[in-house]
Coordinates of C-alpha atoms (C1' of nucleotides) in Angstrom, one line a residue:
Chain A
M1 CA 82.8 82.6 99.9
K2 CA 82.6 86.4 100.2
P3 CA 85.2 88.5 101.9
T4 CA 84.4 88.8 105.6
A5 CA 84.7 92.1 107.4
T6 CA 87.6 90.8 109.6
A7 CA 89.5 89.8 106.5
L8 CA 89.6 93.2 105.0
Q9 CA 88.9 96.0 107.5
T10 CA 92.4 96.9 108.5
A11 CA 92.9 100.5 107.5
D12 CA 89.2 101.3 107.4
D13 CA 88.5 104.6 109.1
S14 CA 91.5 106.4 107.9
A15 CA 91.1 109.4 105.6
D16 CA 89.3 108.6 102.4
T17 CA 91.7 110.1 100.0
G18 CA 90.3 107.8 97.3
A19 CA 90.5 104.4 95.8
Q20 CA 94.2 104.0 96.8
Q21 CA 93.4 103.3 100.4
I22 CA 91.0 100.5 99.4
R23 CA 93.5 99.1 96.9
D24 CA 96.2 99.0 99.6
A25 CA 93.9 97.4 102.1
I26 CA 92.9 94.7 99.7
R27 CA 96.4 94.2 98.6
D28 CA 97.6 93.7 102.1
A29 CA 94.8 91.3 102.7
I30 CA 95.8 89.3 99.7
V31 CA 99.6 89.4 100.4
E32 CA 99.0 88.3 104.0
R33 CA 96.7 85.5 102.8
R34 CA 93.7 86.7 104.7
L35 CA 92.0 86.5 101.3
S36 CA 92.4 83.2 99.5
P37 CA 92.9 82.9 95.8
G38 CA 89.7 82.6 93.9
T39 CA 87.6 84.6 96.4
K40 CA 85.1 86.7 94.7
L41 CA 85.4 90.4 95.2
S42 CA 82.2 91.9 93.9
E43 CA 82.1 95.6 93.4
G44 CA 79.1 96.0 95.5
D45 CA 80.4 94.1 98.5
V46 CA 83.8 95.8 98.4
G47 CA 82.0 99.2 98.2
N48 CA 79.8 98.4 101.2
L49 CA 82.7 97.1 103.2
F50 CA 84.6 100.3 102.9
N51 CA 81.5 102.6 102.8
V52 CA 82.2 103.9 99.4
S53 CA 80.4 103.7 96.1
R54 CA 80.9 101.1 93.5
T55 CA 82.8 103.6 91.5
L56 CA 85.7 103.6 93.9
A57 CA 85.5 99.9 94.6
R58 CA 85.7 99.3 90.9
A59 CA 88.7 101.6 90.5
A60 CA 90.5 99.8 93.3
L61 CA 89.8 96.4 91.8
Q62 CA 90.9 97.6 88.4
A63 CA 94.2 98.8 89.8
L64 CA 94.7 95.4 91.5
S65 CA 94.1 93.7 88.3
Y66 CA 97.0 95.6 86.7
E67 CA 99.2 94.2 89.4
G68 CA 98.0 90.7 88.7
L69 CA 96.6 90.3 92.1
V70 CA 93.0 90.1 91.0
S71 CA 91.5 88.9 87.8
V72 CA 88.5 90.6 86.4
E73 CA 86.3 88.6 84.1
K74 CA 84.1 90.6 81.8
N75 CA 80.5 90.7 83.0
R76 CA 81.4 88.2 85.7
G77 CA 83.3 90.1 88.3
A78 CA 86.6 90.3 90.1
F79 CA 88.3 87.4 91.9
V80 CA 91.5 87.1 93.9
A81 CA 93.9 85.9 91.4
Y82 CA 94.4 82.1 91.1
P83 CA 97.7 81.8 89.4
S84 CA 98.2 78.7 87.2
P85 CA 101.2 76.6 87.6
E86 CA 102.6 78.1 84.4
E87 CA 102.1 81.6 85.8
A88 CA 103.8 80.5 89.0
R89 CA 106.8 79.3 87.1
Q90 CA 107.0 82.6 85.2
I91 CA 106.8 84.6 88.4
F92 CA 109.8 82.8 89.8
A93 CA 111.6 82.8 86.5
A94 CA 111.2 86.6 86.5
R95 CA 112.5 86.8 90.0
R96 CA 115.6 84.7 89.1
L97 CA 116.1 87.1 86.2
V98 CA 115.9 90.4 88.0
E99 CA 116.8 89.8 91.7
P100 CA 120.6 89.2 91.1
G101 CA 120.8 92.4 89.2
I102 CA 118.9 94.3 91.8
L103 CA 121.1 92.8 94.4
R104 CA 124.3 93.9 92.6
E105 CA 122.9 97.4 92.2
A106 CA 121.9 97.6 95.8
A107 CA 125.2 96.3 97.1
A108 CA 127.0 98.9 95.0
R109 CA 125.1 101.8 96.6
I110 CA 124.4 100.5 100.1
K111 CA 125.2 102.7 103.0
P112 CA 126.0 101.6 106.6
S113 CA 122.7 102.9 107.8
Q114 CA 120.9 100.7 105.2
I115 CA 122.8 97.6 106.3
Q116 CA 121.7 98.4 109.8
H117 CA 118.1 98.7 108.5
L118 CA 118.4 95.3 106.8
R119 CA 119.7 93.7 110.0
Q120 CA 116.8 95.2 111.9
L121 CA 114.4 93.6 109.4
L122 CA 116.0 90.3 110.0
L123 CA 115.7 90.6 113.7
E124 CA 112.0 91.4 113.4
E125 CA 111.5 88.5 111.1
G126 CA 113.2 86.2 113.5
R127 CA 111.1 87.4 116.3
L128 CA 107.9 86.8 114.4
I129 CA 109.0 83.3 113.5
S130 CA 109.4 82.4 117.1
E131 CA 106.0 83.8 118.0
R132 CA 102.8 81.8 117.5
G133 CA 99.3 82.8 116.3
Q134 CA 97.7 83.9 113.1
T135 CA 98.6 87.5 113.3
A136 CA 102.3 86.6 113.9
R137 CA 102.2 84.3 110.9
R138 CA 100.8 87.0 108.7
A139 CA 103.2 89.5 109.8
E140 CA 106.0 87.0 109.1
I141 CA 104.8 86.5 105.6
K142 CA 104.9 90.2 105.0
A143 CA 108.3 90.6 106.7
S144 CA 109.7 87.9 104.5
G145 CA 108.7 89.8 101.4
D146 CA 109.9 93.1 102.9
F147 CA 113.4 91.9 102.8
H148 CA 113.4 91.6 99.1
L149 CA 111.5 94.8 98.7
T150 CA 114.0 96.7 100.9
L151 CA 116.8 95.4 98.7
A152 CA 115.0 96.8 95.7
S153 CA 114.5 100.1 97.4
I154 CA 118.2 100.3 98.3
S155 CA 119.0 99.8 94.6
G156 CA 117.6 103.2 94.1
N157 CA 115.6 102.3 91.0
A158 CA 112.0 103.1 91.4
I159 CA 110.9 101.1 88.4
M160 CA 112.6 97.9 89.5
Q161 CA 111.2 98.5 93.0
R162 CA 107.6 98.7 91.6
F163 CA 108.3 95.6 89.6
M164 CA 109.5 93.7 92.7
D165 CA 106.4 94.9 94.5
E166 CA 104.4 93.0 92.0
L167 CA 106.5 89.9 91.9
V168 CA 106.7 89.6 95.7
A169 CA 102.9 90.1 96.0
R170 CA 102.2 87.5 93.4
S171 CA 104.7 85.1 94.9
S172 CA 102.7 85.2 98.1
L173 CA 99.6 84.1 96.1
V174 CA 101.6 81.3 94.5
I175 CA 102.9 80.1 97.9
A176 CA 99.4 80.2 99.3
L177 CA 98.2 78.0 96.5
Y178 CA 101.0 75.6 95.9
G179 CA 103.2 75.7 99.0
Q180 CA 103.7 72.4 100.8
S181 CA 105.7 73.0 103.9
T182 CA 103.7 74.3 106.8
I183 CA 106.4 76.8 107.6
S184 CA 105.8 79.7 105.4
S185 CA 109.2 81.3 105.2
C186 CA 111.6 78.5 105.5
G187 CA 114.5 80.6 104.2
H188 CA 114.9 83.1 107.0
S189 CA 118.6 82.2 107.6
E190 CA 119.2 82.5 103.9
H191 CA 118.2 86.2 104.2
G192 CA 120.9 86.6 106.8
D193 CA 123.5 84.8 104.7
I194 CA 122.8 87.2 101.9
V195 CA 123.2 90.3 104.1
A196 CA 126.4 88.8 105.4
A197 CA 127.8 88.3 101.9
I198 CA 126.9 91.9 101.0
E199 CA 128.6 93.2 104.1
R200 CA 131.9 91.6 103.2
N201 CA 131.4 92.8 99.7
D202 CA 131.3 89.3 98.1
L203 CA 128.8 90.1 95.4
D204 CA 129.2 86.9 93.4
E205 CA 128.5 84.9 96.5
A206 CA 125.5 87.1 97.4
C207 CA 124.0 86.5 94.0
R208 CA 124.6 82.8 94.3
L209 CA 122.9 82.8 97.6
M210 CA 120.0 84.8 96.3
L211 CA 119.4 82.4 93.4
H212 CA 119.7 79.5 95.8
H213 CA 117.2 81.2 98.0
I214 CA 114.7 81.7 95.2
A215 CA 115.2 78.1 94.1
H216 CA 114.6 77.0 97.6
I217 CA 111.2 78.7 97.8
E218 CA 110.3 77.4 94.4
A219 CA 111.3 73.9 95.4
D220 CA 108.7 73.9 98.2
L221 CA 105.9 74.2 95.6
D222 CA 103.9 71.4 94.2
L223 CA 103.2 72.8 90.7
R224 CA 101.4 69.8 89.3
E225 CA 98.4 70.7 87.2
R226 CA 95.3 70.3 89.3
K227 CA 92.4 70.2 86.9
S228 CA 89.9 71.8 89.2
V229 CA 89.8 68.8 91.6
G230 CA 86.3 68.4 92.8
L231 CA 84.4 67.0 89.9
R232 CA 84.7 63.4 90.8
E233 CA 88.3 62.7 91.9
A234 CA 87.7 64.5 95.1
F235 CA 85.3 61.8 96.3
E236 CA 86.6 58.8 94.4
I237 CA 88.9 57.8 97.1
Chain B
M1 CA 97.9 122.6 74.3
K2 CA 95.0 120.2 74.1
P3 CA 95.1 116.9 72.2
T4 CA 94.0 117.5 68.7
A5 CA 91.6 115.2 66.9
T6 CA 94.2 114.2 64.3
A7 CA 96.6 113.2 67.1
L8 CA 94.3 110.7 68.7
Q9 CA 91.6 109.6 66.4
T10 CA 93.1 106.4 65.0
A11 CA 91.0 103.5 66.0
D12 CA 88.0 105.6 66.8
D13 CA 84.9 104.1 65.3
S14 CA 85.9 100.5 66.1
A15 CA 83.8 98.4 68.5
D16 CA 83.5 100.0 71.9
T17 CA 84.4 97.1 74.1
G18 CA 85.4 99.4 76.8
A19 CA 88.1 101.6 78.1
Q20 CA 90.8 99.3 76.7
Q21 CA 90.3 100.6 73.2
I22 CA 90.8 104.2 74.4
R23 CA 93.8 103.3 76.5
D24 CA 95.4 101.5 73.5
A25 CA 94.7 104.4 71.2
I26 CA 96.2 107.0 73.6
R27 CA 99.2 104.7 74.3
D28 CA 99.9 104.4 70.6
A29 CA 99.6 108.1 70.2
I30 CA 102.1 108.6 73.0
V31 CA 104.5 105.9 71.9
E32 CA 104.5 107.2 68.3
R33 CA 105.1 110.7 69.7
R34 CA 101.9 112.2 68.2
L35 CA 101.3 113.4 71.8
S36 CA 104.1 115.3 73.4
P37 CA 105.2 114.9 77.0
G38 CA 103.4 117.3 79.2
T39 CA 100.2 117.5 77.1
K40 CA 97.2 117.8 79.2
L41 CA 94.6 115.0 78.8
S42 CA 91.5 116.2 80.5
E43 CA 88.9 113.6 81.1
G44 CA 86.2 115.7 79.4
D45 CA 88.2 116.2 76.2
V46 CA 89.3 112.6 76.0
G47 CA 85.7 111.5 76.5
N48 CA 84.4 113.8 73.8
L49 CA 87.1 112.7 71.4
F50 CA 86.1 109.1 71.7
N51 CA 82.4 109.7 72.2
V52 CA 82.3 108.1 75.6
S53 CA 81.5 109.4 79.0
R54 CA 84.1 110.7 81.4
T55 CA 83.9 107.4 83.3
L56 CA 85.6 105.5 80.6
A57 CA 88.0 108.3 79.8
R58 CA 89.0 108.4 83.4
A59 CA 89.5 104.6 83.5
A60 CA 91.7 104.7 80.5
L61 CA 93.8 107.5 81.9
Q62 CA 94.1 105.7 85.2
A63 CA 95.3 102.6 83.4
L64 CA 97.9 104.6 81.6
S65 CA 99.1 106.1 84.8
Y66 CA 99.9 102.6 86.1
E67 CA 102.1 102.1 83.1
G68 CA 103.9 105.3 83.8
L69 CA 102.8 106.9 80.5
V70 CA 100.5 109.4 82.1
S71 CA 100.8 111.2 85.3
V72 CA 97.6 112.1 87.1
E73 CA 97.9 114.8 89.7
K74 CA 95.2 115.0 92.3
N75 CA 92.5 117.5 91.5
R76 CA 94.5 118.8 88.6
G77 CA 94.2 116.3 85.9
A78 CA 96.2 113.9 83.7
F79 CA 99.2 114.8 81.6
V80 CA 101.3 112.8 79.2
A81 CA 104.3 111.8 81.4
Y82 CA 107.3 114.1 81.4
P83 CA 110.0 111.8 82.7
S84 CA 112.8 113.5 84.6
P85 CA 116.4 112.8 83.7
E86 CA 116.6 110.6 86.8
E87 CA 113.6 108.6 85.7
A88 CA 115.2 108.3 82.2
R89 CA 118.3 106.9 83.7
Q90 CA 116.3 104.4 85.8
I91 CA 114.4 103.3 82.7
F92 CA 117.5 102.4 80.9
A93 CA 119.2 100.9 83.9
A94 CA 116.2 98.6 84.1
R95 CA 116.5 97.7 80.5
R96 CA 120.2 96.9 80.9
L97 CA 119.2 94.8 83.8
V98 CA 116.5 92.7 82.2
E99 CA 117.1 92.6 78.5
P100 CA 120.1 90.3 78.6
G101 CA 118.2 87.9 80.7
I102 CA 115.2 88.0 78.3
L103 CA 117.5 87.6 75.4
R104 CA 119.1 84.4 76.9
E105 CA 115.7 83.0 77.7
A106 CA 114.4 83.8 74.2
A107 CA 117.4 82.4 72.5
A108 CA 117.0 79.1 74.4
R109 CA 113.5 78.6 73.2
I110 CA 113.5 80.2 69.8
K111 CA 112.2 78.2 66.9
P112 CA 113.1 78.7 63.2
S113 CA 109.7 80.2 62.4
Q114 CA 110.3 82.8 65.1
I115 CA 113.7 83.7 63.7
Q116 CA 112.0 84.1 60.4
H117 CA 109.5 86.5 62.1
L118 CA 112.3 88.5 63.6
R119 CA 114.0 88.8 60.2
Q120 CA 110.7 90.0 58.7
L121 CA 110.5 92.6 61.4
L122 CA 114.0 93.8 60.5
L123 CA 113.1 94.0 56.8
E124 CA 110.0 96.0 57.6
E125 CA 112.0 98.3 59.8
G126 CA 114.6 98.8 57.1
R127 CA 111.9 99.6 54.6
L128 CA 110.4 102.3 56.9
I129 CA 113.8 103.9 57.5
S130 CA 114.2 104.4 53.7
E131 CA 110.8 105.9 53.4
R132 CA 110.1 109.5 54.2
G133 CA 107.2 111.3 55.8
Q134 CA 105.7 111.6 59.2
T135 CA 103.7 108.4 59.1
A136 CA 106.7 106.4 58.1
R137 CA 108.8 108.0 60.9
R138 CA 106.1 107.1 63.4
A139 CA 105.8 103.6 62.1
E140 CA 109.6 103.3 62.3
I141 CA 109.5 104.3 66.0
K142 CA 107.0 101.6 66.7
A143 CA 108.8 99.0 64.7
S144 CA 112.1 99.7 66.5
G145 CA 110.4 99.0 69.8
D146 CA 108.6 96.0 68.4
F147 CA 111.9 94.2 67.9
H148 CA 112.5 94.2 71.7
L149 CA 109.0 93.3 72.5
T150 CA 109.0 90.4 70.1
L151 CA 112.1 89.1 71.8
A152 CA 110.3 89.3 75.1
S153 CA 107.3 87.5 73.6
I154 CA 109.6 84.7 72.3
S155 CA 111.0 84.3 75.8
G156 CA 107.6 82.9 76.7
N157 CA 107.4 84.8 80.0
A158 CA 104.2 86.9 80.0
I159 CA 105.3 88.9 83.0
M160 CA 108.6 89.9 81.6
Q161 CA 106.8 90.7 78.4
R162 CA 104.4 93.1 80.1
F163 CA 107.4 94.7 81.9
M164 CA 109.1 95.2 78.6
D165 CA 106.0 96.7 77.2
E166 CA 106.2 99.4 79.8
L167 CA 109.9 99.9 79.5
V168 CA 109.8 100.3 75.7
A169 CA 106.9 102.7 75.9
R170 CA 108.5 104.8 78.5
S171 CA 111.8 104.8 76.5
S172 CA 109.9 106.3 73.6
L173 CA 108.9 109.2 75.9
V174 CA 112.4 109.7 77.1
I175 CA 113.8 109.7 73.6
A176 CA 111.2 112.2 72.5
L177 CA 112.3 114.5 75.4
Y178 CA 116.0 114.1 75.5
G179 CA 117.0 112.5 72.2
Q180 CA 119.5 114.6 70.2
S181 CA 120.1 112.9 66.9
T182 CA 117.4 113.6 64.3
I183 CA 117.4 110.0 63.3
S184 CA 115.1 108.2 65.8
S185 CA 116.3 104.6 65.6
C186 CA 120.0 104.9 64.8
G187 CA 120.6 101.3 65.9
H188 CA 118.8 99.4 63.2
S189 CA 121.8 97.5 62.1
E190 CA 122.4 96.6 65.7
H191 CA 119.1 94.7 65.8
G192 CA 120.3 92.7 62.8
D193 CA 123.6 91.9 64.5
I194 CA 121.7 90.6 67.5
V195 CA 119.6 88.3 65.4
A196 CA 122.7 87.1 63.7
A197 CA 124.4 86.3 67.0
I198 CA 121.3 84.4 68.1
E199 CA 121.2 82.5 64.9
R200 CA 124.7 81.2 65.3
N201 CA 123.9 80.5 69.0
D202 CA 126.5 82.9 70.3
L203 CA 124.6 84.0 73.4
D204 CA 127.4 85.8 75.1
E205 CA 128.0 87.9 72.0
A206 CA 124.3 88.5 71.6
C207 CA 124.0 89.8 75.2
R208 CA 127.1 92.0 74.6
L209 CA 125.5 93.4 71.5
M210 CA 122.3 94.0 73.3
L211 CA 124.0 95.9 76.1
H212 CA 125.9 97.9 73.5
H213 CA 122.7 98.7 71.7
I214 CA 121.0 100.0 74.8
A215 CA 124.1 102.0 75.7
H216 CA 124.0 103.4 72.2
I217 CA 120.5 104.6 72.5
E218 CA 121.2 106.1 75.9
A219 CA 124.3 107.8 74.7
D220 CA 122.2 109.8 72.2
L221 CA 120.3 111.4 75.1
D222 CA 121.2 114.7 76.7
L223 CA 120.1 114.1 80.2
R224 CA 121.3 117.3 81.7
E225 CA 118.9 118.8 84.2
R226 CA 116.7 121.4 82.6
K227 CA 115.1 123.1 85.5
S228 CA 111.9 123.8 83.7
V229 CA 113.6 126.0 81.2
G230 CA 111.6 129.1 80.8
L231 CA 111.9 130.7 84.1
R232 CA 114.8 132.9 83.4
E233 CA 117.5 131.1 81.5
A234 CA 115.2 130.9 78.5
F235 CA 115.4 134.7 78.1
E236 CA 118.8 135.4 79.6
I237 CA 120.6 134.8 76.4
Chain C
dG1 C1' 62.4 61.9 86.8
dT2 C1' 65.0 64.2 83.3
dG3 C1' 65.9 67.9 80.1
dC4 C1' 65.2 72.2 78.0
dA5 C1' 63.2 77.1 78.0
dA6 C1' 61.7 81.1 79.9
dA7 C1' 61.6 84.1 83.9
dT8 C1' 64.1 85.9 87.9
dG9 C1' 67.8 87.9 90.4
dA10 C1' 72.3 89.4 90.9
dT11 C1' 76.2 91.7 89.0
dC12 C1' 78.6 94.3 85.8
dG13 C1' 79.2 98.3 82.0
dT14 C1' 78.4 102.9 81.1
dA15 C1' 76.2 107.4 81.6
dT16 C1' 74.8 111.1 84.1
dA17 C1' 74.4 114.2 88.2
dC18 C1' 76.1 116.6 92.0
dA19 C1' 79.8 118.1 95.4
dA20 C1' 84.5 119.7 96.1
dT21 C1' 88.6 121.7 94.4
dT22 C1' 91.3 124.3 91.5
dT23 C1' 92.1 128.0 88.1
dA24 C1' 91.3 132.3 86.0
dG25 C1' 89.4 136.7 85.7
dC26 C1' 88.0 140.9 87.9
dC27 C1' 88.0 144.6 90.8
dG28 C1' 89.3 147.5 94.6
dT29 C1' 93.0 149.1 97.3
dC30 C1' 97.7 150.4 98.3
Chain D
dG1 C1' 100.8 150.2 88.0
dA2 C1' 101.2 146.2 91.1
dC3 C1' 99.4 143.3 94.6
dG4 C1' 95.7 140.8 97.2
dG5 C1' 91.4 139.0 97.7
dC6 C1' 86.8 137.7 95.7
dT7 C1' 83.7 135.6 92.5
dA8 C1' 82.8 132.6 88.5
dA9 C1' 84.1 129.1 85.3
dA10 C1' 86.2 124.9 84.5
dT11 C1' 87.8 120.4 86.0
dT12 C1' 88.1 116.7 88.9
dG13 C1' 86.2 113.4 92.8
dT14 C1' 82.4 110.6 94.0
dA15 C1' 77.8 108.9 94.0
dT16 C1' 73.7 107.3 91.9
dA17 C1' 70.9 105.5 88.1
dC18 C1' 69.8 102.7 84.3
dG19 C1' 70.5 99.3 80.7
dA20 C1' 73.0 94.9 79.5
dT21 C1' 74.8 90.5 80.6
dC22 C1' 75.3 86.3 83.0
dA23 C1' 73.8 82.8 86.6
dT24 C1' 70.1 80.4 88.6
dT25 C1' 65.9 78.6 89.2
dT26 C1' 61.3 77.7 88.1
dG27 C1' 58.0 75.4 85.3
dC28 C1' 56.6 72.6 81.7
dA29 C1' 56.8 69.0 78.4
dC30 C1' 58.5 64.6 77.4

DNA sequence: GTGCAAATGATCGTATACAATTTAGCCGTC
DNA sequence: GACGGCTAAATTGTATACGATCATTTGCAC
């Protein structure tokens, strides 16, 4: 299972300012679930795909490993991360821990134009949900995460923003692996409720809704240990 | 101002498993303030210092830039990060936001042996404070951070732990730049108070103490904008 | 036919080499 | 004497090359 050209070549021919472009392209592919967890990302293949040397491919993969999106195994190669159930729990625990705080901070500094921006995001998200097709689905996944990231950006704390970047991206991986419901972002209306609570300055309610929202996402996961199904159980029906 | 051999060569001749060793050595040097903010870390120099090629030196510096300890400027090189007052504020805002949560999580899972471990850390910290000399001072800086990192490790959340790693390291940079009091870790007793509160299971009080502790550290900073002192003000006495 | 051992191929780890960019020094002109 | 442009040195950006490690398969013995 090697990454196909269609899975990765999105921002290909843009200026080659370095490994960053490659990193971003691969990250987008992972977040939008065009690349499945466990997919091997060999340095050579990635380099060929983007027409750069292994040096840059390696740098990009290394960067992604710091974000927890790919895992590099010594002398074996890089793979799209395959979060364990335990990791998944920790990711959502971290989100429960930081998102209320980010929300409070954001609500305290939010300006009318930014509320407007949030509302526009919700609209776009709603539009994508009603559309059909793979590309719409992928855009929807991204838009769903963008809501949380925008909140972090409004909070004005670049460090928390980067942290949320990581958490949202890794959440996408977890949902790809353990999500049950076919609908990817079941909680669209919940986003709207949160914005509404912010608008009427009811912070406690907004935080409550946020925690509920995160719990809702997590509840859709099936985090039972799957001991690499496929040895025997997969055929012993 | 290039990194001197004595500033970096700590774990030099140990096994060369890769760039990780170099990264850790430089990180320690930064956290213990043997390397001052703004110091240039050229790839060539770093490579020579550790007897490796520029490839590995570059990888190590790149990794440190992801942690915010080093800033790499395109075509200009890498420098020990020089956090702006605004960054400093964000770092501490982030700590205020996450540390109470980590503390609660840790307190909920803490085992007697881990309390023992914390107490031992405090003892060691106290011992270092009473000693004199540069090496003791540096060890003290590290020990002071280790308290917070140990708490994060007890929380059992690897993601939050990594995040705290970053925050504590960057805090050290900020204190090096903006700290006023000569004593580096004024809040040793506060650490003890927090452990005591945990021990008697008074979580609210523990969180309150933690927030107080962070505020105390931050209060010792002089975060006034210094517009690269040395243009004119430095001589216009 | 099964199991182990050596050879093969693919991939990674690191070093070196070359191109591009910046920085510093130098000289001529104003 | 100060300013501006030019050349040279130093440093980074990227590619390539070679040695090391791991996975796989081939072949042989049992």
